[in-house]
Amino acid sequence: TRRIKIIGGGLAGPEAALQAAKRGCEVDLYEMRPTRSTEAHQTSDFAELVCSNSLKSESENTAPWLLKQEMRRAGSILLAEADATAVPAGHALAVDRVEFSKRVAERIAAEPRIRVHREEVTTLNEADPDTLTILASGPLTSAALAGELQRLTGSDHLAFYDSISPIVEASTIDMSKVYFAARYDKGTADYINCPFTKEEYERFMEALTTAEAVESKDWEKFPVTGTAEKLQYFEGCLPIEETARRGRDTLRFGPMKPVGLTDPKTGRWPYAVVQLRQENLRADSYNLVGFQNHLKYGEQNRVLKLIPGLENATFLRYGQIHRNTYIHAPSLLTESLQLKGHAGIMIAGQLSGVEGYTESIASGMLAGIYAASIANGNAPTIAPRLSANGSLTHYITHADTKKFQPANITFDLLPPLEEDLRKTIRDKKERHKLQCDRALAAWGQWLDTD
Ligand code: FAD
């Protein structure tokens, strides 16, 4: 039997450690705090929730509920402790974060097969035949370890930043200048389109490419072997000013593409377009599609107001970029969460491309279960595609490779219902219930084989 080395005492790591130990494996659990901390953690506790204390919806037949139900049935230890430390939060599961961490620490301390090491891991030994490593070092993985991961996976396969687009208040858009349309009139006209003339586009490009960016703090100049000062993104989520600098027309052929968006005023496609997508059900705010950027807030306010229709807009949120290290799972990871080129290294938690507390615990749970099989020389039985857990792993390992972004659990990730059922069951809630029933049935069968 191989020893299991787990790096990261956040959410995925402790869950993986407890699952593997429960199945008889010897586990070494490494956590670098308090020796070294991250930009977000405030304690040296295991399972620290770095921001909100919510593990999302408990409303029956929602996707986050389904994920949690499956985890409960599989015996997720962190979720059981979350249930035990729940605080009132309407339809959501929210926890007392201090009590939650304390109880997770007690579970780890009570498990004789887990040895805890409070140190930063800076190297990965992919060739060690006696150790199976689970990397669960999270979105704020330390620089040295990220460098190691990059050595193993290649520089194009690790993202260090995530970006978000600005949001505009709907009531401040000048509706006389914009129009609703779907590209080539396909589907419903949900997008607001802000049309540019050639002159307007050129003025906008000039402002965008010369606007001042936020200075990168030290931690933003992340590791990165060979690419020291350069922020690293996947192509699908480059900041807009970066794309704009690649050439006069790159935006017009990219996020500002006007083709198929006939302006009812002129009967023609404009020179370029900015699309606004409804942000919430109330439709009182819209986000600027593809406009993630790294500019100073004042500069965003100035430049974005050059967009026709947004001259007097109020921005509810500006574009921002924050550190989020994750691998390009579609090209690197197998469904058993092992690195394709290095089967002795597994990746779990947010680093593997799932997003969110619950998703990270779920990923740790699967990694622990799979690792126990692998350590004992058996091939793991992969979680069923019909389940929420199986769908999450299926998404990260099969997603569209160009635009891969970390994902929360949603019904979109689950296999769709057959077309005749989609047609006959008109009520969306009913359809979701059927998907949940199918998921739980498949999950139950899979659990029987563990
Ligand atoms: P983590 O919980 O971050 O655990 C990784 C652990 O590895 C850390 O304890 C770290 O100290 C340790 N580590 C790192 N490098 C090393 C090393 N070299 N050696 C040893 N140990 C190391 N999700 C939500 O659902 N809701 C939120 O509100 C939310 N807010 C977030 C806010 C921020 C600022 C960030 C960055 C993420 C947030 N997330 C949120 C996303 C995500 O759910 C959490 O980051 C979650 O904690 C991920 O779990 P994890 O186990 O993968 O990583």
Coordinates of C-alpha atoms and ligand atoms in Angstrom, one line a residue:
T1 CA 0.0 0.0 0.0
R2 CA 1.3 3.5 -0.9
R3 CA 1.3 6.3 1.6
I4 CA -0.9 9.2 0.7
K5 CA 0.6 12.7 0.9
I6 CA -2.0 15.5 0.9
I7 CA -0.9 19.1 0.4
G8 CA -3.4 21.7 1.7
G9 CA -5.4 21.9 4.9
G10 CA -8.2 24.0 3.5
L11 CA -11.5 22.3 2.4
A12 CA -10.5 19.7 -0.1
G13 CA -7.4 18.5 1.7
P14 CA -8.9 17.6 5.1
E15 CA -11.9 15.9 3.4
A16 CA -9.6 13.8 1.2
A17 CA -7.4 12.9 4.2
L18 CA -10.4 11.8 6.3
Q19 CA -11.9 9.7 3.5
A20 CA -8.6 8.0 2.7
A21 CA -7.8 7.3 6.4
K22 CA -11.4 5.9 6.9
R23 CA -10.5 3.4 4.1
G24 CA -7.4 2.3 6.0
C25 CA -4.7 4.4 4.3
E26 CA -1.8 6.1 6.0
V27 CA -2.0 9.8 5.3
D28 CA 0.5 12.7 5.7
L29 CA -1.4 16.0 5.6
Y30 CA 0.7 19.2 4.9
E31 CA -0.5 22.7 5.7
M32 CA 1.8 25.7 5.4
R33 CA -0.1 28.0 7.7
P34 CA 0.9 29.5 10.2
T35 CA 4.5 29.4 8.9
R36 CA 3.4 31.0 5.7
S37 CA -0.1 32.3 5.0
T38 CA -2.1 33.4 1.9
E39 CA -3.6 36.8 1.0
A40 CA -7.0 35.5 2.1
H41 CA -6.6 33.3 5.1
Q42 CA -6.7 34.8 8.6
T43 CA -6.1 31.9 10.9
S44 CA -4.0 28.7 10.9
D45 CA -7.1 26.5 11.3
F46 CA -8.0 23.7 9.0
A47 CA -11.1 24.2 6.7
E48 CA -11.0 28.0 7.1
L49 CA -13.8 29.6 5.1
V50 CA -12.0 32.6 3.7
C51 CA -15.0 34.8 2.8
S52 CA -18.7 34.1 3.3
N53 CA -19.9 31.4 5.6
S54 CA -22.5 29.9 3.2
L55 CA -22.4 26.5 1.6
K56 CA -25.3 27.5 -0.6
S57 CA -28.8 26.4 -1.2
E58 CA -30.7 23.7 0.7
S59 CA -33.8 24.2 -1.3
E60 CA -34.9 20.8 -2.5
N61 CA -34.2 19.9 -6.1
T62 CA -31.7 22.7 -6.7
A63 CA -28.2 21.8 -8.0
P64 CA -26.3 22.9 -4.9
W65 CA -28.8 20.8 -2.8
L66 CA -28.3 17.8 -5.0
L67 CA -24.5 18.0 -4.6
K68 CA -24.8 18.2 -0.9
Q69 CA -27.4 15.3 -0.7
E70 CA -25.0 13.1 -2.6
M71 CA -22.1 14.1 -0.3
R72 CA -24.3 13.3 2.8
R73 CA -25.1 9.9 1.4
A74 CA -21.5 9.2 0.7
G75 CA -20.5 10.2 4.2
S76 CA -18.7 13.5 3.6
I77 CA -17.1 14.3 6.9
L78 CA -16.7 18.0 6.4
L79 CA -20.3 18.3 5.2
A80 CA -21.5 16.5 8.3
E81 CA -19.6 19.0 10.4
A82 CA -21.1 21.8 8.4
D83 CA -24.6 20.4 9.2
A84 CA -23.6 20.1 12.8
T85 CA -22.5 23.8 13.0
A86 CA -25.3 25.3 10.9
V87 CA -26.6 28.7 11.7
P88 CA -30.0 30.0 10.6
A89 CA -29.8 31.3 7.0
G90 CA -33.1 30.8 5.3
H91 CA -32.9 28.3 2.5
A92 CA -29.1 28.1 2.6
L93 CA -26.7 26.1 4.7
A94 CA -24.5 28.6 6.5
V95 CA -22.1 27.6 9.3
D96 CA -20.4 29.0 12.4
R97 CA -17.0 29.2 10.8
V98 CA -15.0 29.0 14.0
E99 CA -16.9 26.0 15.3
F100 CA -16.8 24.3 11.9
S101 CA -13.0 24.6 11.7
K102 CA -12.7 23.4 15.3
R103 CA -14.7 20.3 14.7
V104 CA -12.8 19.5 11.5
A105 CA -9.5 19.8 13.5
E106 CA -10.9 17.4 16.1
R107 CA -11.9 14.9 13.5
I108 CA -8.3 15.0 12.1
A109 CA -6.8 14.8 15.5
A110 CA -8.9 11.7 16.3
E111 CA -7.8 9.9 13.2
P112 CA -4.6 7.9 14.1
R113 CA -3.8 7.3 10.4
I114 CA -3.4 11.0 9.7
R115 CA -0.1 12.7 10.5
V116 CA -0.2 16.5 10.3
H117 CA 2.9 18.5 9.1
R118 CA 2.8 22.2 9.4
E119 CA 5.2 23.2 6.6
E120 CA 5.2 24.6 3.1
V121 CA 5.7 21.9 0.4
T122 CA 7.9 23.3 -2.3
T123 CA 8.7 20.3 -4.4
L124 CA 6.7 17.5 -6.0
N125 CA 8.3 14.1 -6.4
E126 CA 6.3 12.7 -9.3
A127 CA 8.5 9.6 -9.6
D128 CA 8.2 8.3 -6.0
P129 CA 6.6 4.9 -6.4
D130 CA 5.7 4.7 -2.7
T131 CA 3.7 7.9 -2.4
L132 CA 0.5 9.0 -4.0
T133 CA 0.2 12.8 -3.8
I134 CA -3.0 14.8 -3.7
L135 CA -2.4 18.4 -4.4
A136 CA -5.2 20.5 -2.7
S137 CA -3.3 23.7 -2.2
G138 CA -6.2 25.9 -3.5
P139 CA -6.6 29.1 -5.5
L140 CA -3.8 30.7 -3.5
T141 CA -1.2 27.9 -3.8
S142 CA 2.2 29.2 -2.7
A143 CA 4.6 30.4 -5.4
A144 CA 7.2 27.7 -5.0
L145 CA 4.6 24.9 -5.3
A146 CA 2.9 26.6 -8.3
G147 CA 6.3 26.7 -10.0
E148 CA 6.6 23.0 -9.4
L149 CA 3.2 22.3 -10.8
Q150 CA 4.1 24.4 -13.8
R151 CA 7.3 22.3 -14.2
L152 CA 5.1 19.2 -14.4
T153 CA 2.3 20.6 -16.5
G154 CA 3.9 23.1 -18.8
S155 CA 3.5 26.9 -18.6
D156 CA 0.4 27.1 -20.7
H157 CA -1.6 24.9 -18.4
L158 CA -1.8 26.9 -15.2
A159 CA -3.9 30.1 -14.8
F160 CA -3.1 32.5 -12.1
Y161 CA -5.8 35.1 -12.4
D162 CA -9.5 35.4 -12.9
S163 CA -11.2 38.4 -14.1
I164 CA -14.7 39.8 -13.8
S165 CA -16.5 42.3 -16.1
P166 CA -18.1 45.6 -15.1
I167 CA -21.8 45.8 -14.3
V168 CA -24.0 48.7 -15.2
E169 CA -27.2 49.9 -13.7
A170 CA -30.0 49.3 -16.2
S171 CA -31.9 52.5 -15.5
T172 CA -28.8 54.6 -16.5
I173 CA -28.5 53.1 -20.0
D174 CA -29.6 55.5 -22.7
M175 CA -32.2 53.2 -24.4
S176 CA -32.6 55.5 -27.3
K177 CA -29.1 54.7 -28.5
V178 CA -29.1 50.9 -28.0
Y179 CA -31.2 48.0 -29.2
F180 CA -32.2 44.4 -28.2
A181 CA -31.2 41.7 -30.6
A182 CA -30.0 38.2 -30.9
R183 CA -27.2 37.4 -33.3
Y184 CA -28.7 36.5 -36.7
D185 CA -32.1 36.7 -34.9
K186 CA -31.5 33.3 -33.5
G187 CA -33.1 32.7 -30.1
T188 CA -34.6 35.4 -28.0
A189 CA -33.3 39.0 -28.1
D190 CA -31.9 39.0 -24.6
Y191 CA -28.8 41.2 -25.2
I192 CA -28.7 44.9 -25.3
N193 CA -26.4 46.0 -28.1
C194 CA -24.5 49.3 -28.0
P195 CA -23.6 50.1 -31.7
F196 CA -20.4 52.0 -32.7
T197 CA -19.6 53.9 -35.8
K198 CA -16.0 53.6 -37.1
E199 CA -15.1 57.0 -35.6
E200 CA -16.6 56.1 -32.2
Y201 CA -14.7 52.7 -32.3
E202 CA -11.4 54.4 -33.0
R203 CA -11.9 56.9 -30.3
F204 CA -12.8 54.2 -27.9
M205 CA -9.8 52.0 -28.8
E206 CA -7.4 54.9 -28.3
A207 CA -8.8 55.6 -24.8
L208 CA -8.8 51.9 -23.9
T209 CA -5.3 51.2 -25.0
T210 CA -3.8 54.2 -23.3
A211 CA -5.8 54.0 -20.0
E212 CA -3.9 53.4 -16.8
A213 CA -4.0 49.9 -15.3
V214 CA -4.0 49.0 -11.7
E215 CA -0.4 48.5 -10.4
S216 CA 0.2 44.9 -9.7
K217 CA 0.9 44.3 -6.0
D218 CA 3.9 42.1 -5.3
W219 CA 1.8 38.9 -5.1
E220 CA 0.5 39.6 -8.6
K221 CA 3.9 39.3 -10.1
F222 CA 3.3 35.6 -9.6
P223 CA 5.9 32.9 -9.7
V224 CA 6.3 32.1 -12.6
T225 CA 9.2 30.3 -14.0
G226 CA 10.2 31.9 -17.2
T227 CA 7.4 34.4 -17.3
A228 CA 8.3 36.4 -14.3
E229 CA 6.5 39.8 -14.6
K230 CA 3.8 38.7 -16.9
L231 CA 0.3 38.0 -15.5
Q232 CA -0.9 34.7 -16.8
Y233 CA -4.4 34.1 -18.1
F234 CA -6.0 31.5 -20.3
E235 CA -6.8 32.9 -23.7
G236 CA -10.5 32.8 -23.1
C237 CA -10.4 35.4 -20.3
L238 CA -7.7 37.9 -21.3
P239 CA -8.4 41.4 -20.0
I240 CA -9.9 43.5 -22.7
E241 CA -7.2 46.1 -22.8
E242 CA -4.7 43.3 -23.4
T243 CA -6.7 42.0 -26.4
A244 CA -7.1 45.6 -27.7
R245 CA -3.3 46.0 -27.8
R246 CA -2.9 43.1 -30.1
G247 CA -4.3 45.1 -33.1
R248 CA -6.7 47.8 -34.2
D249 CA -9.4 45.3 -35.2
T250 CA -8.9 42.5 -32.7
L251 CA -11.9 43.7 -30.6
R252 CA -14.1 44.1 -33.7
F253 CA -13.4 40.5 -34.5
G254 CA -13.6 39.4 -30.9
P255 CA -15.8 40.6 -28.0
M256 CA -17.1 43.6 -30.0
K257 CA -18.1 41.6 -33.1
P258 CA -21.1 43.2 -34.8
V259 CA -21.9 40.4 -37.3
G260 CA -25.6 39.3 -37.4
L261 CA -26.6 42.2 -35.0
T262 CA -28.7 44.3 -37.3
D263 CA -29.4 47.8 -35.9
P264 CA -33.1 48.5 -36.5
K265 CA -32.4 52.2 -37.0
T266 CA -30.0 51.6 -40.0
G267 CA -31.0 48.1 -41.1
R268 CA -27.3 47.3 -41.1
W269 CA -24.7 45.8 -38.9
P270 CA -22.8 48.5 -37.0
Y271 CA -19.0 48.8 -37.2
A272 CA -18.6 47.3 -33.8
V273 CA -20.9 46.4 -30.8
V274 CA -20.7 46.1 -27.1
Q275 CA -23.2 43.6 -25.8
L276 CA -24.8 43.8 -22.3
R277 CA -26.1 40.7 -20.7
Q278 CA -28.8 40.7 -18.0
E279 CA -27.2 40.2 -14.7
N280 CA -30.2 39.2 -12.5
L281 CA -33.8 38.2 -12.8
R282 CA -35.1 41.7 -12.0
A283 CA -33.1 43.0 -15.0
D284 CA -32.0 46.0 -13.1
S285 CA -28.4 45.4 -14.0
Y286 CA -26.4 44.3 -17.0
N287 CA -22.8 43.1 -17.4
L288 CA -20.5 44.1 -20.3
V289 CA -19.8 40.9 -22.1
G290 CA -16.1 40.2 -22.4
F291 CA -15.1 43.4 -20.7
Q292 CA -13.0 42.0 -17.9
N293 CA -10.2 44.4 -17.4
H294 CA -7.4 45.5 -15.1
L295 CA -7.8 49.3 -15.4
K296 CA -8.0 51.7 -12.5
Y297 CA -11.7 52.4 -11.5
G298 CA -11.5 56.0 -12.4
E299 CA -10.1 55.1 -15.8
Q300 CA -12.9 52.5 -16.4
N301 CA -15.5 55.1 -15.5
R302 CA -14.0 57.4 -18.2
V303 CA -13.4 54.9 -20.9
L304 CA -16.6 52.9 -20.6
K305 CA -18.6 56.1 -20.9
L306 CA -17.4 56.4 -24.4
I307 CA -19.6 53.4 -25.3
P308 CA -22.7 54.6 -27.1
G309 CA -25.6 54.5 -24.7
L310 CA -23.5 54.4 -21.6
E311 CA -22.5 58.2 -21.6
N312 CA -24.3 58.7 -18.3
A313 CA -24.1 55.2 -16.9
T314 CA -23.6 54.2 -13.3
F315 CA -21.4 51.3 -12.8
L316 CA -22.4 49.0 -9.9
R317 CA -19.1 47.1 -10.2
Y318 CA -15.9 47.7 -12.1
G319 CA -13.8 45.0 -13.8
Q320 CA -11.3 43.4 -11.5
I321 CA -8.7 40.7 -11.5
H322 CA -7.8 38.5 -8.6
R323 CA -5.5 35.6 -8.1
N324 CA -7.0 32.2 -8.7
T325 CA -4.6 29.5 -9.5
Y326 CA -6.1 26.5 -11.3
I327 CA -4.9 24.0 -13.8
H328 CA -6.3 23.5 -17.3
A329 CA -8.1 20.4 -16.2
P330 CA -9.6 19.5 -19.6
S331 CA -6.1 18.9 -21.0
L332 CA -4.4 17.7 -17.8
L333 CA -6.7 15.6 -15.6
T334 CA -8.2 12.2 -15.9
E335 CA -11.7 11.5 -14.4
S336 CA -9.9 9.8 -11.5
L337 CA -8.3 13.2 -10.8
Q338 CA -4.8 12.0 -11.7
L339 CA -2.5 14.1 -13.8
K340 CA -2.4 12.6 -17.3
G341 CA 1.4 12.5 -17.5
H342 CA 2.0 11.7 -13.8
A343 CA -0.5 9.2 -12.4
G344 CA 1.1 9.5 -8.9
I345 CA -0.1 13.1 -8.6
M346 CA -3.8 13.9 -8.1
I347 CA -5.4 17.3 -8.0
A348 CA -8.4 18.2 -5.8
G349 CA -10.3 21.3 -4.8
Q350 CA -10.3 24.7 -6.4
L351 CA -6.9 24.1 -8.0
S352 CA -8.5 21.3 -10.1
G353 CA -11.0 23.8 -11.7
V354 CA -14.1 23.5 -9.5
E355 CA -15.3 26.7 -7.8
G356 CA -16.8 27.2 -4.4
Y357 CA -16.6 25.8 -0.8
T358 CA -19.0 22.9 -1.3
E359 CA -17.6 21.9 -4.7
S360 CA -14.1 21.9 -3.2
I361 CA -15.1 19.6 -0.4
A362 CA -16.9 17.4 -2.9
S363 CA -13.8 17.2 -5.0
G364 CA -11.7 16.4 -1.9
M365 CA -14.1 13.6 -1.1
L366 CA -13.8 12.0 -4.5
A367 CA -10.1 12.4 -4.5
G368 CA -9.8 10.7 -1.1
I369 CA -12.1 7.8 -2.2
Y370 CA -10.2 7.4 -5.5
A371 CA -6.8 7.7 -3.8
A372 CA -7.6 4.9 -1.3
S373 CA -8.4 2.6 -4.3
I374 CA -5.3 3.6 -6.2
A375 CA -3.0 3.3 -3.1
N376 CA -4.3 -0.3 -2.7
G377 CA -3.4 -1.1 -6.3
N378 CA -7.0 -1.0 -7.7
A379 CA -8.6 1.2 -10.4
P380 CA -11.1 3.5 -8.8
T381 CA -14.7 3.3 -9.9
I382 CA -15.6 6.7 -11.3
A383 CA -18.6 8.6 -9.9
P384 CA -21.6 8.3 -12.3
R385 CA -22.1 10.9 -15.0
L386 CA -25.7 11.2 -14.0
S387 CA -24.8 12.5 -10.5
A388 CA -23.9 16.0 -9.6
N389 CA -20.5 14.9 -8.3
G390 CA -19.9 12.9 -11.5
S391 CA -21.0 15.8 -13.6
L392 CA -18.7 18.3 -11.9
T393 CA -15.7 16.1 -12.6
H394 CA -17.0 15.4 -16.1
Y395 CA -17.2 19.1 -16.8
I396 CA -13.7 19.9 -15.6
T397 CA -12.2 17.0 -17.6
H398 CA -14.2 17.5 -20.8
A399 CA -15.0 21.2 -21.0
D400 CA -14.4 23.3 -24.1
T401 CA -10.7 23.7 -23.9
K402 CA -10.4 27.3 -25.1
K403 CA -12.7 28.9 -22.6
F404 CA -12.2 26.7 -19.6
Q405 CA -13.2 28.5 -16.4
P406 CA -13.7 27.1 -12.9
A407 CA -17.3 26.0 -12.3
N408 CA -19.9 25.8 -9.6
I409 CA -22.4 23.0 -9.8
T410 CA -25.4 23.9 -12.0
F411 CA -28.0 21.9 -13.9
D412 CA -26.2 22.8 -17.1
L413 CA -23.4 20.4 -16.1
L414 CA -25.8 17.5 -15.6
P415 CA -26.8 15.4 -18.6
P416 CA -29.9 17.0 -20.2
L417 CA -33.2 15.1 -20.2
E418 CA -34.3 13.4 -23.4
E419 CA -36.0 15.7 -25.8
D420 CA -39.5 14.2 -25.5
L421 CA -39.3 14.6 -21.7
R422 CA -38.2 18.2 -22.1
K423 CA -41.2 18.8 -24.2
T424 CA -43.8 17.0 -22.1
I425 CA -42.6 18.3 -18.8
R426 CA -43.4 22.0 -19.1
D427 CA -42.5 23.0 -15.5
K428 CA -38.8 23.6 -15.0
K429 CA -39.0 22.6 -11.4
E430 CA -40.5 19.3 -12.4
R431 CA -37.7 18.7 -14.9
H432 CA -35.1 19.5 -12.2
K433 CA -36.7 17.1 -9.8
L434 CA -36.5 14.4 -12.4
Q435 CA -32.8 15.1 -12.9
C436 CA -32.3 15.0 -9.2
D437 CA -34.1 11.7 -8.8
R438 CA -32.0 10.2 -11.6
A439 CA -28.8 11.5 -10.1
L440 CA -29.6 10.2 -6.6
A441 CA -30.5 6.8 -8.0
A442 CA -27.3 6.5 -10.0
W443 CA -25.3 7.8 -7.0
G444 CA -26.9 5.1 -4.7
Q445 CA -25.9 2.4 -7.1
W446 CA -22.3 3.7 -7.2
L447 CA -22.1 3.9 -3.4
D448 CA -23.1 0.2 -3.3
T449 CA -20.0 -0.6 -5.3
D450 CA -17.5 1.3 -3.0
Ligands
FAD1 P1 -8.1 26.3 0.3 O1 -9.3 26.2 1.2 O2 -7.5 27.6 -0.1 O3 -7.0 25.4 0.9 C1 -5.7 25.2 0.4 C2 -4.7 25.2 1.6 O4 -3.4 24.9 1.1 C3 -4.6 26.5 2.3 O5 -4.9 26.3 3.7 C4 -3.2 26.9 2.1 O6 -2.6 27.6 3.2 C5 -2.5 25.6 1.8 N1 -1.3 25.7 0.9 C6 -1.1 26.5 -0.2 N2 0.1 26.2 -0.7 C7 0.7 25.3 0.1 C8 2.0 24.7 0.1 N3 2.9 25.0 -0.8 N4 2.3 23.8 1.1 C9 1.4 23.5 2.1 N5 0.2 24.1 2.1 C10 -0.2 25.0 1.2 N6 -16.1 30.0 -2.4 C11 -17.3 30.1 -1.9 O7 -18.1 29.1 -2.1 N7 -17.8 31.2 -1.2 C12 -17.0 32.3 -1.0 O8 -17.4 33.2 -0.4 C13 -15.7 32.2 -1.5 N8 -14.8 33.3 -1.3 C14 -13.6 33.3 -1.8 C15 -12.7 34.3 -1.5 C16 -11.4 34.3 -1.9 C17 -10.5 35.5 -1.6 C18 -10.9 33.2 -2.6 C19 -9.5 33.2 -3.1 C20 -11.7 32.1 -2.9 C21 -13.1 32.1 -2.5 N9 -13.9 31.1 -2.7 C22 -15.2 31.1 -2.2 C23 -13.5 30.0 -3.6 C24 -13.2 28.6 -2.9 O9 -14.3 28.0 -2.6 C25 -12.3 28.7 -1.7 O10 -11.1 29.2 -2.2 C26 -12.0 27.3 -1.1 O11 -11.4 27.5 0.1 C27 -11.2 26.3 -1.9 O12 -10.9 25.2 -1.2 P2 -9.5 24.4 -1.4 O13 -9.5 23.3 -0.4 O14 -9.4 24.1 -2.8 O15 -8.4 25.5 -1.1

